[in-house]
Coordinates of C-alpha atoms in Angstrom, one line a residue:
X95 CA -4.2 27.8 2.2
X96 CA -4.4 29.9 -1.2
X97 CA -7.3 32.0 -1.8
X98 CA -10.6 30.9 -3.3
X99 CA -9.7 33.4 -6.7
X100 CA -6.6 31.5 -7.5
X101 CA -8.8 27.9 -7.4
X102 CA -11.7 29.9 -9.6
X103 CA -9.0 31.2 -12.2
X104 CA -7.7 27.8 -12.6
X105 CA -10.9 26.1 -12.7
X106 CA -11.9 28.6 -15.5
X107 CA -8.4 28.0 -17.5
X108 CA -8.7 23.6 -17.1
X109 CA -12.3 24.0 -18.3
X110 CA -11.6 25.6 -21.6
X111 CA -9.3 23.1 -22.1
X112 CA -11.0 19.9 -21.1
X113 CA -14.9 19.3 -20.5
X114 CA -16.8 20.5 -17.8
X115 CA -17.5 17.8 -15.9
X116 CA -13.6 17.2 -15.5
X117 CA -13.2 20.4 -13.4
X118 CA -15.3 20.3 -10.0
X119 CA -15.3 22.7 -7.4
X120 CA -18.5 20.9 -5.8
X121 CA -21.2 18.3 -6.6
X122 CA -21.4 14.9 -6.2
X123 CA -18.8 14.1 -8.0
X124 CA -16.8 16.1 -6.3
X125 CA -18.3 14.3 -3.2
X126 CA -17.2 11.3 -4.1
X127 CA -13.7 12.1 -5.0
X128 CA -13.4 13.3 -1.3
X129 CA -14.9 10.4 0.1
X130 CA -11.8 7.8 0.3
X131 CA -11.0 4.5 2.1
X132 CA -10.3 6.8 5.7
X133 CA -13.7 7.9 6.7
X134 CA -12.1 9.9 9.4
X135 CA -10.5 12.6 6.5
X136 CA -12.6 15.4 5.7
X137 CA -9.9 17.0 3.9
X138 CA -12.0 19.3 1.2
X139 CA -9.9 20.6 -1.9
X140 CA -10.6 23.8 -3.7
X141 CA -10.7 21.9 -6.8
X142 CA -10.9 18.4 -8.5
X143 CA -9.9 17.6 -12.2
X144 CA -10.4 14.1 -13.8
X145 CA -7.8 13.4 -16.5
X146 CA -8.4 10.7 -18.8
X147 CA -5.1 11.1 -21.1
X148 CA -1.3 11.6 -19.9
X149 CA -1.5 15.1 -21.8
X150 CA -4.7 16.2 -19.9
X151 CA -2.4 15.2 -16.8
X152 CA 0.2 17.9 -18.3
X153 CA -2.0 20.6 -18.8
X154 CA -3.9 20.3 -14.6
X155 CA -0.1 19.9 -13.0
X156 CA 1.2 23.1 -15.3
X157 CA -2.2 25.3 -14.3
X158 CA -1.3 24.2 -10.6
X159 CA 2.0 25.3 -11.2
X160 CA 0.3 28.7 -12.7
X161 CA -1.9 29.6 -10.1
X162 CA 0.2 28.3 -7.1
X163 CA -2.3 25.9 -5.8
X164 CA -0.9 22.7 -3.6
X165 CA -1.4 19.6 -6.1
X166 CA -2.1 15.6 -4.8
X167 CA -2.7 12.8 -6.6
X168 CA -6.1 10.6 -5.4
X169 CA -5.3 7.1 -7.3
X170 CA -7.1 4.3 -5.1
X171 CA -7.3 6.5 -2.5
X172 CA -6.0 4.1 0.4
X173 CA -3.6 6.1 2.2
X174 CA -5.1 6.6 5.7
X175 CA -2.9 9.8 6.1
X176 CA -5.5 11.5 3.7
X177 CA -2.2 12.7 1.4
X178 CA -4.6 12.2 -1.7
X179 CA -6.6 15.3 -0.7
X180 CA -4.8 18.3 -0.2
X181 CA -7.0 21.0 1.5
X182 CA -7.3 24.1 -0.4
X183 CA -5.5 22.0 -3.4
X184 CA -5.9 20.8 -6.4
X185 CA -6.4 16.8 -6.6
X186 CA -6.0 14.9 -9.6
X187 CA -8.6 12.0 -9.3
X188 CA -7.1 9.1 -12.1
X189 CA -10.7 7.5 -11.9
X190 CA -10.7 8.2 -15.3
X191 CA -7.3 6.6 -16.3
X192 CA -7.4 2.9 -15.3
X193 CA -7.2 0.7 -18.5
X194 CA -4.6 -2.0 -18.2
X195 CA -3.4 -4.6 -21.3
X196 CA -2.1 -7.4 -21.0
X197 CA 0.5 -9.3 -23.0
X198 CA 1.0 -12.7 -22.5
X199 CA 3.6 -13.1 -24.8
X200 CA 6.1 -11.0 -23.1
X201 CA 4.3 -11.2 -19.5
X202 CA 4.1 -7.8 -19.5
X203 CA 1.2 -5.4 -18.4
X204 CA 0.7 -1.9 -18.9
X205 CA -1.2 -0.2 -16.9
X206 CA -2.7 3.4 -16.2
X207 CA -2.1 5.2 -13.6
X208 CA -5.5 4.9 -12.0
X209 CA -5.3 1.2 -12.3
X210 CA -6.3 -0.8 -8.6
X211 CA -4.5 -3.7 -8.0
X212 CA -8.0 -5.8 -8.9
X213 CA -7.6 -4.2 -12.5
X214 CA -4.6 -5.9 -12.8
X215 CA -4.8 -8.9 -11.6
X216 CA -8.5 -9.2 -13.7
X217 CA -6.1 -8.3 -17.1
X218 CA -3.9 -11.0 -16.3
X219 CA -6.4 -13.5 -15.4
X220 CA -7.3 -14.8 -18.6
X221 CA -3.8 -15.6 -19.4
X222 CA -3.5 -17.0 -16.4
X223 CA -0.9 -14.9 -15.3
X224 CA -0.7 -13.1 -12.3
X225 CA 0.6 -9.5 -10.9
X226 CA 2.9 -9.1 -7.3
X227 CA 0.6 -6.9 -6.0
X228 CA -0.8 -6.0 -1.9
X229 CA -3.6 -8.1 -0.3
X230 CA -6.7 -6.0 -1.4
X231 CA -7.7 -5.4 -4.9
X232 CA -9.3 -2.1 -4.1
X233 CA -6.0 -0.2 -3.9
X234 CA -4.0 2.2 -5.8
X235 CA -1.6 -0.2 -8.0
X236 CA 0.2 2.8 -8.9
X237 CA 1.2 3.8 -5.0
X238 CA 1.2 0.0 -4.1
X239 CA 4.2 -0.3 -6.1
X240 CA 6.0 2.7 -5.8
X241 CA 5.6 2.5 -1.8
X242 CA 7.0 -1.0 -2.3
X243 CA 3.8 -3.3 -1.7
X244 CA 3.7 -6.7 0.7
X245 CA 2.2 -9.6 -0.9
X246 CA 1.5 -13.5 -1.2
X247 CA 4.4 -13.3 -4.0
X248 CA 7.1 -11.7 -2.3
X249 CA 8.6 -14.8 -1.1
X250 CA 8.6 -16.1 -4.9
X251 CA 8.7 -12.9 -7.0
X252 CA 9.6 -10.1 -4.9
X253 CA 7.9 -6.7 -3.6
X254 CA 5.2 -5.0 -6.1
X255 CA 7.9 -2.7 -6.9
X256 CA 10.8 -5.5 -8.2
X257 CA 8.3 -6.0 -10.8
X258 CA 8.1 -2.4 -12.0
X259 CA 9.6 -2.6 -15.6
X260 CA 8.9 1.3 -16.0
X261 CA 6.5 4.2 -15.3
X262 CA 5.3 7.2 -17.4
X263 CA 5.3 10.0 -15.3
X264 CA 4.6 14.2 -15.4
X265 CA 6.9 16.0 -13.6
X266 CA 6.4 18.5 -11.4
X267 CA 7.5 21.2 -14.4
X268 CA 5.1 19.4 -16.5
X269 CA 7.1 17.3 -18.2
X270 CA 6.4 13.9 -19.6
X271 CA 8.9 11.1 -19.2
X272 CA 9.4 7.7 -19.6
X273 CA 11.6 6.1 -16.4
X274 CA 13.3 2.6 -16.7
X275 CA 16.6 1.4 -16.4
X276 CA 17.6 2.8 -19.3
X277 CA 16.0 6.2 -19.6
X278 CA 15.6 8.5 -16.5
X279 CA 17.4 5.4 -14.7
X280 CA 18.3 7.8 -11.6
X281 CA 14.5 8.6 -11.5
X282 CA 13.1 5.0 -12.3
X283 CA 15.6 4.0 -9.0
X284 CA 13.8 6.5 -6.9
X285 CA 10.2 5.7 -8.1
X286 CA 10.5 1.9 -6.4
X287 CA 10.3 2.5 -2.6
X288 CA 10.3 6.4 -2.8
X289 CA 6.8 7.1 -3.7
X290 CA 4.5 9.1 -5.5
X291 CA 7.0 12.2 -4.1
X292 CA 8.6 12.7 -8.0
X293 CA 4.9 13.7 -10.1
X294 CA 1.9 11.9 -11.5
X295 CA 3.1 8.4 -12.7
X296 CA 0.1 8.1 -15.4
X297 CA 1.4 4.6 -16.7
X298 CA 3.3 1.3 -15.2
X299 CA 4.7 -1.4 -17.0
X300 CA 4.6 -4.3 -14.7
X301 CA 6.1 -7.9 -15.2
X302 CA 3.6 -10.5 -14.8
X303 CA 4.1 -14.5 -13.6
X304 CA 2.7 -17.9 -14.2
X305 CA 0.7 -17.9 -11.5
X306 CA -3.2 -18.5 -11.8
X307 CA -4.2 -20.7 -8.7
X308 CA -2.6 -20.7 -5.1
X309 CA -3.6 -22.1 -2.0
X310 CA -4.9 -19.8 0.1
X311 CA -6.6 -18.9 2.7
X312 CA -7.8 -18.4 6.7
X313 CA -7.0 -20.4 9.8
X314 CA -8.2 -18.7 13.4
X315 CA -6.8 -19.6 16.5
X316 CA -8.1 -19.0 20.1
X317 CA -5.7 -16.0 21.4
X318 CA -4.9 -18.2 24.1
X319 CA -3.0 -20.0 21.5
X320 CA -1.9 -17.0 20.1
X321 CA 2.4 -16.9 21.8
X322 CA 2.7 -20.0 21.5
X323 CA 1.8 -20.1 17.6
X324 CA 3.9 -16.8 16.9
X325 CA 7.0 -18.6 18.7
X326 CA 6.7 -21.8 16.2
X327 CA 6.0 -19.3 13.7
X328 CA 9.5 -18.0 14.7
X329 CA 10.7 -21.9 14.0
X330 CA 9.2 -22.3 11.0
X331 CA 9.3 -19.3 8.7
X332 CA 13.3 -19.0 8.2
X333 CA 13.4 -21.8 6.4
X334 CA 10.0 -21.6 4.3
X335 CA 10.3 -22.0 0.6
X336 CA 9.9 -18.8 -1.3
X337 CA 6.4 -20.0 -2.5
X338 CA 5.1 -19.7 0.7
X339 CA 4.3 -16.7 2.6
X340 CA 2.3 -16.5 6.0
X341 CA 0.3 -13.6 7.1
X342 CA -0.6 -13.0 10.8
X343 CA -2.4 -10.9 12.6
X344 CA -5.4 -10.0 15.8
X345 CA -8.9 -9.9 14.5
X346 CA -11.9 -10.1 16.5
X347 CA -14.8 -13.0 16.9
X348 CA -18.2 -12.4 16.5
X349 CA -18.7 -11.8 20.3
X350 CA -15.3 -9.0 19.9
X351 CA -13.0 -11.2 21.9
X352 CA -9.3 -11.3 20.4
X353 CA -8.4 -14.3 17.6
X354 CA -5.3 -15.0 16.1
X355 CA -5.3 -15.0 12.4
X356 CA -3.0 -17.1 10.0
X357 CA -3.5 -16.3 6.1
X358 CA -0.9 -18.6 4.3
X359 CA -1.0 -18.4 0.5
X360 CA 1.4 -20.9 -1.4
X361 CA 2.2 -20.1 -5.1
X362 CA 3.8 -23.2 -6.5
X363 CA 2.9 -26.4 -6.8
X364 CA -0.7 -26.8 -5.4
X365 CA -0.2 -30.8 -4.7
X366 CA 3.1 -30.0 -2.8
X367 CA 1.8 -27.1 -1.2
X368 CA -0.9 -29.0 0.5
X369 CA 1.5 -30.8 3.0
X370 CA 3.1 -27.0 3.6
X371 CA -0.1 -25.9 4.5
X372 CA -0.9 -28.9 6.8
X373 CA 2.3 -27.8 8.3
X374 CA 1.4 -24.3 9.0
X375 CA -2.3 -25.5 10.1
X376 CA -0.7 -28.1 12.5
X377 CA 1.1 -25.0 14.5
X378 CA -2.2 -25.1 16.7
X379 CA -5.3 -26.3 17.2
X380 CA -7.7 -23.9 14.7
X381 CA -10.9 -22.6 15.2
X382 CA -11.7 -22.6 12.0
X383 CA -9.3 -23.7 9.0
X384 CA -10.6 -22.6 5.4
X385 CA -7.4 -22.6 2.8
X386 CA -8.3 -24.3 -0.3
X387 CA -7.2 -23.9 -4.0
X388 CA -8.3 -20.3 -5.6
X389 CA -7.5 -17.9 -8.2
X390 CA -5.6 -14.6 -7.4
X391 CA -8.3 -13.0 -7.8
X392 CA -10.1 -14.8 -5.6
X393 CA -7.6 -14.9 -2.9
X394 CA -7.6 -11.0 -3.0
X395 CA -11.0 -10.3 -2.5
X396 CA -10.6 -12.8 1.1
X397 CA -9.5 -9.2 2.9
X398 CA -12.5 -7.2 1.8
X399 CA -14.6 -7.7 4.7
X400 CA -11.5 -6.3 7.1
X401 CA -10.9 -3.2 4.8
X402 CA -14.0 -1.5 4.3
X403 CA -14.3 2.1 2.8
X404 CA -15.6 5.0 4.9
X405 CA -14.8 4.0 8.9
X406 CA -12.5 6.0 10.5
X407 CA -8.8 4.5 11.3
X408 CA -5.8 5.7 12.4
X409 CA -2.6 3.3 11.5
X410 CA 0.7 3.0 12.9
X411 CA 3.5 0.5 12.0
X412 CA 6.6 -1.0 13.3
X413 CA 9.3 -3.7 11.4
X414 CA 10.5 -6.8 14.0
X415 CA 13.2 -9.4 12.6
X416 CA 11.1 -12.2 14.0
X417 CA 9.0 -13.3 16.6
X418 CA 11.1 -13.1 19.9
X419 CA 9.4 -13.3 22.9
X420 CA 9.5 -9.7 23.8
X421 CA 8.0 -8.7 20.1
X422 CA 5.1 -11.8 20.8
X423 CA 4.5 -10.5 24.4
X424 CA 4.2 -7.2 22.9
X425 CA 1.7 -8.3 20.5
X426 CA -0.2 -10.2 22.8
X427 CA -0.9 -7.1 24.9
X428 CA -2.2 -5.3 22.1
X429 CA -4.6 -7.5 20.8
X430 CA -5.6 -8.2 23.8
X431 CA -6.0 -4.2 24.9
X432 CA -7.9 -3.7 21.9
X433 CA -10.6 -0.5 22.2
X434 CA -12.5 -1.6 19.2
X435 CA -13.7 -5.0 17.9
X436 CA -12.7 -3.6 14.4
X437 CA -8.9 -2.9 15.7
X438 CA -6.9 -5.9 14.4
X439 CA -3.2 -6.2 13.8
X440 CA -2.3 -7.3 10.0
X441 CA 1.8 -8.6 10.1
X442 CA 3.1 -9.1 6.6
X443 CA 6.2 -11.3 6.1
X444 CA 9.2 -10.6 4.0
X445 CA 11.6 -13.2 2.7
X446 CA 12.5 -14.9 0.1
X447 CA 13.5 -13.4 -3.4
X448 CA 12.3 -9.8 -1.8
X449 CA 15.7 -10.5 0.4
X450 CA 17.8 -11.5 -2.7
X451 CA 17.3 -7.7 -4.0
X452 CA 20.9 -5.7 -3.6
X453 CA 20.2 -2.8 -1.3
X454 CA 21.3 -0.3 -4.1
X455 CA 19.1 -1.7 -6.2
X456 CA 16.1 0.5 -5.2
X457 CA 15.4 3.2 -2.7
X458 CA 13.4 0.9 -0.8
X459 CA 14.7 0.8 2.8
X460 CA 15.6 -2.5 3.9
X461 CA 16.4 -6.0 2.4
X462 CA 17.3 -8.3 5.7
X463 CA 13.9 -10.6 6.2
X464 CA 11.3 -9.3 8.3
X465 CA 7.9 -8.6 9.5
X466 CA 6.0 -5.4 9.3
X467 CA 3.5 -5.4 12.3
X468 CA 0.6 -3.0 10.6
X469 CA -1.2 -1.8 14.1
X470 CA -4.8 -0.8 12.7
X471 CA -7.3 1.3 14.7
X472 CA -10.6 0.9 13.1
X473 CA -13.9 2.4 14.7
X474 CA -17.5 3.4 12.7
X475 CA -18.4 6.8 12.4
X476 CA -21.1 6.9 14.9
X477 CA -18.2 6.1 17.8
X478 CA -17.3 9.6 19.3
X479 CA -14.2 7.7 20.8
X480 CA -11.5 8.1 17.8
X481 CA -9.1 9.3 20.7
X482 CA -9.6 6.4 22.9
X483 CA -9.2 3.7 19.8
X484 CA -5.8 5.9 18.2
X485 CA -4.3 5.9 21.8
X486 CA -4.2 2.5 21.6
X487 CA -2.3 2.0 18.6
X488 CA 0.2 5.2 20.2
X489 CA 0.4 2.3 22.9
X490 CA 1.1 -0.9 20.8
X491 CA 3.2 1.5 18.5
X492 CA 5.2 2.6 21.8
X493 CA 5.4 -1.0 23.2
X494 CA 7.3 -2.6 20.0
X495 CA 9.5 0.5 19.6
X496 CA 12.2 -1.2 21.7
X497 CA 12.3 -4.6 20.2
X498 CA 11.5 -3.2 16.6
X499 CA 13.7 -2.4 13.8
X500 CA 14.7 0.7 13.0
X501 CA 12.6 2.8 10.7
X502 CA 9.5 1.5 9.4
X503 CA 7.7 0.8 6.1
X504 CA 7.3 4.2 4.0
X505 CA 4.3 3.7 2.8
X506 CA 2.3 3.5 6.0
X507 CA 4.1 6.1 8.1
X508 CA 2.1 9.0 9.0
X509 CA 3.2 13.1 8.1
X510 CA 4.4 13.2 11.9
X511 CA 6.3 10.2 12.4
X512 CA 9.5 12.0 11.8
X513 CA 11.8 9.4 13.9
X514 CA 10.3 6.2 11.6
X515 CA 11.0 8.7 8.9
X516 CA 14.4 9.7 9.5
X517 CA 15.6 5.6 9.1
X518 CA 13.0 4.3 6.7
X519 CA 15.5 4.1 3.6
X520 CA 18.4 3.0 5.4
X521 CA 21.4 3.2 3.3
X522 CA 19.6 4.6 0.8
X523 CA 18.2 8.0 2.4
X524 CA 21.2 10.1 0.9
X525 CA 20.2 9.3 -2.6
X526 CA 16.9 9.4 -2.4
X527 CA 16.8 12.8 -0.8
X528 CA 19.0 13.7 -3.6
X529 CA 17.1 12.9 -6.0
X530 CA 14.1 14.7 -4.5
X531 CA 16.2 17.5 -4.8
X532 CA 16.6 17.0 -8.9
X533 CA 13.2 15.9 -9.5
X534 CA 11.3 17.8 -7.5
X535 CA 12.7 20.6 -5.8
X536 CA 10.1 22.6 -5.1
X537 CA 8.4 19.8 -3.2
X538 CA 5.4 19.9 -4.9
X539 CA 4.5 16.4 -4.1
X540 CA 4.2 14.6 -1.2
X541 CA 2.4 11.3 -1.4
X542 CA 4.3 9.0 1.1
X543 CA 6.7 9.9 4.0
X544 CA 10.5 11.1 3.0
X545 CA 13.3 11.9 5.3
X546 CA 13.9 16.0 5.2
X547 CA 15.2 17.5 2.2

């Protein structure tokens, strides 16, 4: 922790060179930039500057440098580690940096570094062209991509980061560069699946697709349907055409009790897609079966209700090949042990053109098709039993460890989960660390989980 001086003598330096009411030290705004999607972090910075240009980025991360105080980056806020808030630190809130244009002509979008994954996908809209982004609109598109970011396109278009053309970023010696595969390539490599770990990305250039409409949706399945679905799941999902891609999970019913969820999203065709979905919807007997034609937007804004800012969670995460019966047993257990009717399980599936990626292309850590089980402990505020709710997803964590791939997806490993850590690249992790090294060796940032230096 540095000493309240150094945070005043910075504060005093930014605000002579921007206005005042980019430089908080308290207030509400300052309130508000510590309020993220995590209710359960009450991390509280020395010092919050709002940026609205790549130079006034230049100018906070070289007075960080100067007066030694720990820097973050707070872009959609949506990590649940709380890395966007660095106690004592400096955070740089890009609230104030989130335009995005759109050209339809080249299908390209540029977008600030503050830009959510909604701003996007609402530039692209009118072109009717469409983004690979997550499944909420609320989050960070900036450390959606670089993390690598699951989505209804994978299957067709790849991860988030497969569509990342180049980034504008400050380095950690203040620096402004342009990364793509031609300039900075080693850098624009380590950007897609290693992170916000390399400075302040304050622009993307991001390939868009023709896709406006998809068929999308919710089915819910009593849980006592729930192995039997996950094992023709197993069945069916090898052989799924790229434009279809099936999310699965454990949510609760109104009275709490355990439900399976299936959220299948088809991006071709719509009159074709309709007998894939009937497929998928035939694999039980649903509860409720609402999948229909939408926009993107639209389809996005489905997960809303399950991702709400300001309860507390704790998140762990585990990669399976497939649905095996010791992975479905495994996941039967823990949505059925829930602690909380807020607790779910989200599992996104990767295939497709995501697979077809060389894995040299990127850092990101692993190419094979899979499933990354996202084990989610959610609880309000007002519950005093956060230890109760995170031991259960220890427990769920613990119980797939076994059947589970090794490693894990970067992007939703927690500070401590050194073991995930250590495999999360794969064969990339020599390289990457390397170029950690080059870029940052100082190890000034630290947005996402990296194997040791």
């Amino acid at each position: 922790m540095h000493t309240e001086p150094s945070a005043v003598s910075a504060a005093r330096e930014l605000r002579a060179q921007l206005t005042p009411d980019q430089v908080l030290m308290s207030g509400p705004a300052y309130d508000r930039t510590r309020r993220i999607w995590n209710g359960a972090v009450d991390h509280r910075p020395a010092l919050v500057v709002r940026p609205q240009s790549a130079a006034e980025v230049q100018t906070t991360v070289l007075a960080a440098r100067h007066h030694q105080l720990p820097l973050s980056v707070r872009g959609g806020g949506h990590d649940w580690a709380g890395r966007a808030l660095r106690p004592g630190g400096l955070v740089i809130d890009m609230a104030r940096m989130r335009q995005v244009a759109a050209d339809p002509q080249a299908r390209i979008a540029d977008a600030q570094g503050g830009a959510t994954a909604g701003d996007v996908i609402a530039a692209a809209a009118p072109h009717e062209l469409s983004a690979a982004t997550g499944t909420t609109g609320d989050v960070g598109m900036a450390g959606l991509t670089l993390g690598g970011g699951y989505g209804a396109l994978n299957g067709r278009f790849g991860l988030a980061l497969d569509n990342l053309l180049g980034a504008e970023i400050v380095l950690p010696d203040g620096r402004l560069v342009t990364a793509d595969a031609t300039q900075e390539p080693e850098l624009y490599w380590a950007l897609r699946g290693g992170g916000g770990n390399f400075g302040v990305v304050t622009s993307l250039r991001i390939r868009l697709h023709p896709v406006h409409r998809l068929l999308a949706g919710f089915l819910m399945y009593p849980w006592s349907q729930a192995a039997g679905i996950w094992a023709r799941l197993r069945s069916l999902l090898p052989d799924a055409p790229d434009e279809l891609t099936v999310q699965s999970g454990a949510l609760s019913a109104p009275d709490g009790s355990p439900v399976l969820l299936l959220s299948p999203s088809w991006s071709g065709d719509l009159a074709s897609g309709a007998e894939v979905i009937d497929e998928v919807r035939r694999l039980g007997t649903p509860l409720l079966s609402r999948v229909g034609p939408m926009t993107y937007g639209e389809m996005l804004g489905l997960w809303d209700a399950f991702v709400r800012n300001g309860r507390h969670y704790a998140l762990r995460t585990r990669s399976v090949a497939e649905f095996g019966p010791d992975v479905v047993a495994a996941l039967v257990d823990a949505g059925s042990a829930r602690t909380s009717p807020l607790s779910g399980l989200s599992i996104h599936h990767f295939h497709g053109a995501a697979t077809r990626v060389p894995d040299e292309a990127t850092a990101f850590g692993i190419r094979r098709p899979h499933f990354v089980v996202e084990i989610l402990a959610a609880w309000e505020p007002d519950d005093t039993d956060g230890d109760r709710h995170r031991n259960w997803a220890d427990s769920a964590s613990n119980a797939l460890a076994p059947v589970a791939l090794p490693g894990g997806y970067a992007g939703l490993l927690g500070p401590d989960d050194d073991e995930q850590i250590a495999h999360a690249y794969g064969p990339n992790t020599a390289r990457l660390k390397a170029a950690k090294a080059r870029f940052d060796p100082e190890g000034v940032f630290s947005a996402t989980a990296l194997p040791q230096v």
